[in-house]
XYZ file of C-alpha atoms in Angstrom:
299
model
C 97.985 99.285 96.963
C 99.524 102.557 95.595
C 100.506 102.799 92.923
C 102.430 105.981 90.464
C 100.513 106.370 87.813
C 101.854 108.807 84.432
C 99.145 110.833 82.747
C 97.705 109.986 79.609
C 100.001 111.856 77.318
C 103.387 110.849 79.204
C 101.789 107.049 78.497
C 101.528 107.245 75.441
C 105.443 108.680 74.616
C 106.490 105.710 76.977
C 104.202 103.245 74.986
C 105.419 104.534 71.339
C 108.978 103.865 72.921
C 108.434 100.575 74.622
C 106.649 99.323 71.351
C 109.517 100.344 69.052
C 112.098 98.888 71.473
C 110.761 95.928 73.306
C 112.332 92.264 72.726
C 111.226 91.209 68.754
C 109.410 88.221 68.309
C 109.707 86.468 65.625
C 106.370 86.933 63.877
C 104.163 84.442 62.072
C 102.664 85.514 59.042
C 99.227 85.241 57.805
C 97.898 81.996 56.316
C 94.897 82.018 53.913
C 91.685 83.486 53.865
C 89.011 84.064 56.787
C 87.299 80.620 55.252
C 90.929 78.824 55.364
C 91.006 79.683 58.751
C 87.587 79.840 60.670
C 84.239 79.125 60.613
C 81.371 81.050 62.243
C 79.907 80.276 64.891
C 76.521 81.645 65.115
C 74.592 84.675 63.447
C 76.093 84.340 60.205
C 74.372 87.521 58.841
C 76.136 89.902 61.793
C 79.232 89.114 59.741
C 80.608 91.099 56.981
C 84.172 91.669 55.064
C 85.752 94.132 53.279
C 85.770 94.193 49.941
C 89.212 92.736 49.737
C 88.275 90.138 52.380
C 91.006 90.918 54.335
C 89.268 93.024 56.678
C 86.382 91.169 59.086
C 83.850 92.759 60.783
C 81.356 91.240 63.816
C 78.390 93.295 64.615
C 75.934 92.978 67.975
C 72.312 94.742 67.810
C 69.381 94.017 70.302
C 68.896 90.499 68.667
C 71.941 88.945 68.824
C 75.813 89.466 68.234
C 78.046 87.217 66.220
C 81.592 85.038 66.454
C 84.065 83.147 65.285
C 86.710 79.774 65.708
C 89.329 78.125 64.042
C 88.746 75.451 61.882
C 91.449 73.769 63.763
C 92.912 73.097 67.116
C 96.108 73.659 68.639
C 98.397 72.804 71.899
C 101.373 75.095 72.447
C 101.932 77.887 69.968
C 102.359 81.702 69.245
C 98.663 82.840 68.479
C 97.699 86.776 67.276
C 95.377 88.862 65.573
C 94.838 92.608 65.276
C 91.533 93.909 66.479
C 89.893 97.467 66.252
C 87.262 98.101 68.768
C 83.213 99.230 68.870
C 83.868 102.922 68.578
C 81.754 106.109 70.455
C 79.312 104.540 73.175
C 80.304 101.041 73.911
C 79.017 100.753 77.738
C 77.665 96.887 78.429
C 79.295 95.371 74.821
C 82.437 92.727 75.406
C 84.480 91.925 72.093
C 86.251 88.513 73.407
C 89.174 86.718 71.574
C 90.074 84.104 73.356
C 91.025 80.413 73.283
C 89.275 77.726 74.436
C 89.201 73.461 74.404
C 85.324 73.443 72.919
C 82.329 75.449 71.624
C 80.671 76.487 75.053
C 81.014 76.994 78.704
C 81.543 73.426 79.632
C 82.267 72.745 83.067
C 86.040 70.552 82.262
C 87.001 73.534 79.849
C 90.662 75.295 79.691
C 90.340 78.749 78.293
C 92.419 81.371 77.887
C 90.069 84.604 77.515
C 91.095 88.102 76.343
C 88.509 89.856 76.901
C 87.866 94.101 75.898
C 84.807 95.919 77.960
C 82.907 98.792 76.737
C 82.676 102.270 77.968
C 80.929 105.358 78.046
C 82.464 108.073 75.546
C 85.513 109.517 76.685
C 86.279 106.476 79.261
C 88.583 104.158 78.889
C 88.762 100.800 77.275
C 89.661 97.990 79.677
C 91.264 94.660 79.145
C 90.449 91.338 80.810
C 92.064 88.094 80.948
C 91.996 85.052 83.030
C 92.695 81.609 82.497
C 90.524 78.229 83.348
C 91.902 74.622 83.833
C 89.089 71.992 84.034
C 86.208 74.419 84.258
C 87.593 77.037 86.579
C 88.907 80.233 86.507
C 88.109 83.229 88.782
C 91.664 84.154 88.023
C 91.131 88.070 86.488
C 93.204 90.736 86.080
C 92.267 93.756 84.359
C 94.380 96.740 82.911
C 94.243 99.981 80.980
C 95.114 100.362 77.541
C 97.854 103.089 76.593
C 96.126 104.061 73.684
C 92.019 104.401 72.383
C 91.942 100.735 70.899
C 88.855 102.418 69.013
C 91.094 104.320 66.596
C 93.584 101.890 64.956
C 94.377 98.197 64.504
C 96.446 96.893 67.470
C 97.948 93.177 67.454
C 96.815 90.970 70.936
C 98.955 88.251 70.932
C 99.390 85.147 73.437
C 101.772 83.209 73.336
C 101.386 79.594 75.160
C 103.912 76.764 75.713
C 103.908 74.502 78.687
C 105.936 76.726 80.819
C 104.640 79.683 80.711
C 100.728 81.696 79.108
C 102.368 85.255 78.410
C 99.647 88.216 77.308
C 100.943 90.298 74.845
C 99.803 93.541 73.661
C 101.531 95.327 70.781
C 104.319 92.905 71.512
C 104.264 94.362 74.861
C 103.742 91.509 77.401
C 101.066 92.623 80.049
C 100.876 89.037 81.783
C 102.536 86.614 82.446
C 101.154 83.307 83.970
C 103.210 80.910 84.989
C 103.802 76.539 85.476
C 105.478 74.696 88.136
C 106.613 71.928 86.166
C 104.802 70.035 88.297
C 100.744 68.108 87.618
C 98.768 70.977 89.362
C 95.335 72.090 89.077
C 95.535 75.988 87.274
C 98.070 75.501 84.478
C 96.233 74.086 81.075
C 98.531 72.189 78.922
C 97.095 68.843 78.372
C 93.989 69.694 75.683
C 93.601 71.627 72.769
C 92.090 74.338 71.957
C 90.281 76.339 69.278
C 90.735 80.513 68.717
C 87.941 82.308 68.941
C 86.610 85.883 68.643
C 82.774 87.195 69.519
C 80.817 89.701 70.211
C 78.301 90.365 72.800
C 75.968 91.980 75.164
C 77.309 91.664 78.774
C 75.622 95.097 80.364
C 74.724 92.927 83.339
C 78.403 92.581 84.788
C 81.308 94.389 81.500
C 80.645 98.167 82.613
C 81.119 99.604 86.005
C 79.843 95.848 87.728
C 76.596 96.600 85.268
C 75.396 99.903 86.468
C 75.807 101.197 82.578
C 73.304 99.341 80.073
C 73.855 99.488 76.452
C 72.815 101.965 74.627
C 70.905 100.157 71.963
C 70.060 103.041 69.938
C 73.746 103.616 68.769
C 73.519 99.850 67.049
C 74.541 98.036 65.253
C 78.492 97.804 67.667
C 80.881 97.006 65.286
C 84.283 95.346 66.166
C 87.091 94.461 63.051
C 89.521 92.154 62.674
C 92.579 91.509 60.361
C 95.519 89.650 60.285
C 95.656 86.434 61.712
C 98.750 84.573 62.394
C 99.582 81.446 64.205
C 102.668 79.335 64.857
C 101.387 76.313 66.411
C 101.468 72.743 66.803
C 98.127 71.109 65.075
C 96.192 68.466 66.809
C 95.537 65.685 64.821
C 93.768 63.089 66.378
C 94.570 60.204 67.163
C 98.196 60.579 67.642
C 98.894 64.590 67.441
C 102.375 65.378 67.228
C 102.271 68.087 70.053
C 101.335 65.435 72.547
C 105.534 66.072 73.993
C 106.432 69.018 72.866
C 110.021 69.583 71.066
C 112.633 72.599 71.201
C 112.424 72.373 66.888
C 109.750 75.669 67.417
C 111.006 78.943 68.911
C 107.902 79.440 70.870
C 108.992 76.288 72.698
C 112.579 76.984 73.041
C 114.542 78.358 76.478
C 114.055 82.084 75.306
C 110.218 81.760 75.060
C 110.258 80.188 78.588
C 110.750 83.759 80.290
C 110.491 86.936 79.522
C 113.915 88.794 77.783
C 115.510 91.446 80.175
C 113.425 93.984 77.697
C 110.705 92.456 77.991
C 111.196 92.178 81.497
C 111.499 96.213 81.517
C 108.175 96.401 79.684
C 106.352 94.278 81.991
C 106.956 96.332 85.338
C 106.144 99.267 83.388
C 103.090 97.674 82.586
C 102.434 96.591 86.100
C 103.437 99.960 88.034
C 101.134 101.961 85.716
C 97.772 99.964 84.104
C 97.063 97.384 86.504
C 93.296 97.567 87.543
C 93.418 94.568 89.059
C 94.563 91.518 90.021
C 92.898 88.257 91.572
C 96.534 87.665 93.598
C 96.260 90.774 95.517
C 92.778 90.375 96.149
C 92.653 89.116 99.982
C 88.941 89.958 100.246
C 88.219 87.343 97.759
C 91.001 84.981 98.639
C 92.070 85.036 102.502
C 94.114 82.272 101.108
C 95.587 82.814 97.596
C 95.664 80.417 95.002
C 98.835 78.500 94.583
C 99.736 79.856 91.482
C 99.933 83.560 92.822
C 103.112 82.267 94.488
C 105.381 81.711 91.308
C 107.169 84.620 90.049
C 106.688 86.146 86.374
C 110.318 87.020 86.226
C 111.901 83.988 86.586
């Protein structure tokens, strides 16, 4: 597929513009402290703060990296966080931030995975999502970044309600994943799930399909986080009030069902110019293509 493709320096005038001018959500603010809010996982001694505590930091060496979840679980909601990335050589290390219905790979898991993949110095940072329902996904799509996500805190946002899983970075939506309002098999919205955030060695697959290893001398990786914010309906078992959702919450009302006609102008920018790739255009894989490639982001 061709595609027109700005250089780096017209991308990021565009992006400063797009980011300054796109459709404002409303935002959620922060609520607590990193204990309020999450619990970790495994490694606790990978895990630092800054001295205010606002700051949080996950390191990987050879031994082992480190993560995160929410104390809680949600269904439905407006979920972000800003992240700074493993700076200098970060070839075979994945910083993940994802959501997910339990601690662990299980085969019935939904999951909704953001995930960032290391590169050699001077090579760009990509982003991965995909999305599983009932233990399967295989549904990637990878873009560029308009900016070195090394450098600065950026906010990755998703933003979830049972019509639509929208991607957002720096408020500008880079995916959009849509429902059929009918039961299907690829569009999670009957469990909850937990946030979570790790990082890890992946040099077998993240970097060029795994031909570039980590570089272990340049450890400990380091990846920061700040900022949390969630609007959400809580699960509380054994009656949760998100089991039918209500208009009450703007992520849940008609404008959060599609994307605004500026966001809608963000979005094709997006996919004309950073699009690495995309599972629905992949007929190799798929002679046939999943059902869900069929429904339209801009509707």
């Amino acid at each position: 597929m061709e595609r027109n493709v700005f250089p780096m320096p017209t991308l990021l005038f565009i992006a400063a513009f797009m980011a300054a001018s796109c459709y404002p959500l409303e935002a959620a603010d922060s609520k607590g402290s990193f204990e309020d809010n999450f619990n970790i996982m495994w490694s606790e001694d990978h895990f630092t703060t800054s001295s205010d505590g606002q700051i949080w930091y996950l390191s990987l060496d050879k031994e082992t990296g480190c993560g995160f979840q929410t104390r809680q679980r949600y269904r439905f909601g407006w979920f972000s966080m800003k992240l700074k990335l493993v700076g200098g050589d970060s070839a075979g290390v994945v910083t993940a931030y994802y959501m997910c219905t339990e601690n662990g790979a299980g085969p019935t898991r939904d999951e909704l995975d953001i995930e960032f993949l290391g590169n050699r110095t001077g090579q760009p940072y990509l982003i991965q999502t995909n999305v599983y329902k009932n233990g399967t996904g295989n549904r990637e799509m990878r873009h560029m970044l308009w900016f070195d996500p090394t450098e600065e805190f950026h906010s990755y946002s998703i933003l979830w309600n049972n019509h639509q899983i929208v991607f957002f970075v720096d408020k500008v939506p880079i995916r959009v994943y849509k429902n059929n309002g009918e039961e299907n098999d690829f569009f999670p919205n009957e469990k909850p799930m937990y946030m979570f955030s790790s990082i890890w060695n992946a040099d077998d697959w993240a970097t060029r399909g795994g031909l570039e290893k980590t570089e272990w001398k340049n450890a400990p990786f380091v990846s920061s986080y700040k900022d949390f914010s969630v609007e959400a309906c809580q699960w509380e078992d054994p009656y949760p009030p998100c089991v039918s959702t209500t208009t009450e919450n703007w992520w849940d009302q008609y404008n959060a069902w599609h994307l605004s006609d500026s966001q809608k102008m963000d979005y094709a920018w997006v996919q004309r110019n950073l699009v690495i790739y995309d599972y629905c255009k992949d007929f190799d894989r798929f002679p046939k293509l999943p059902g869900e490639c069929s429904l339209s982001p801009w509707d």
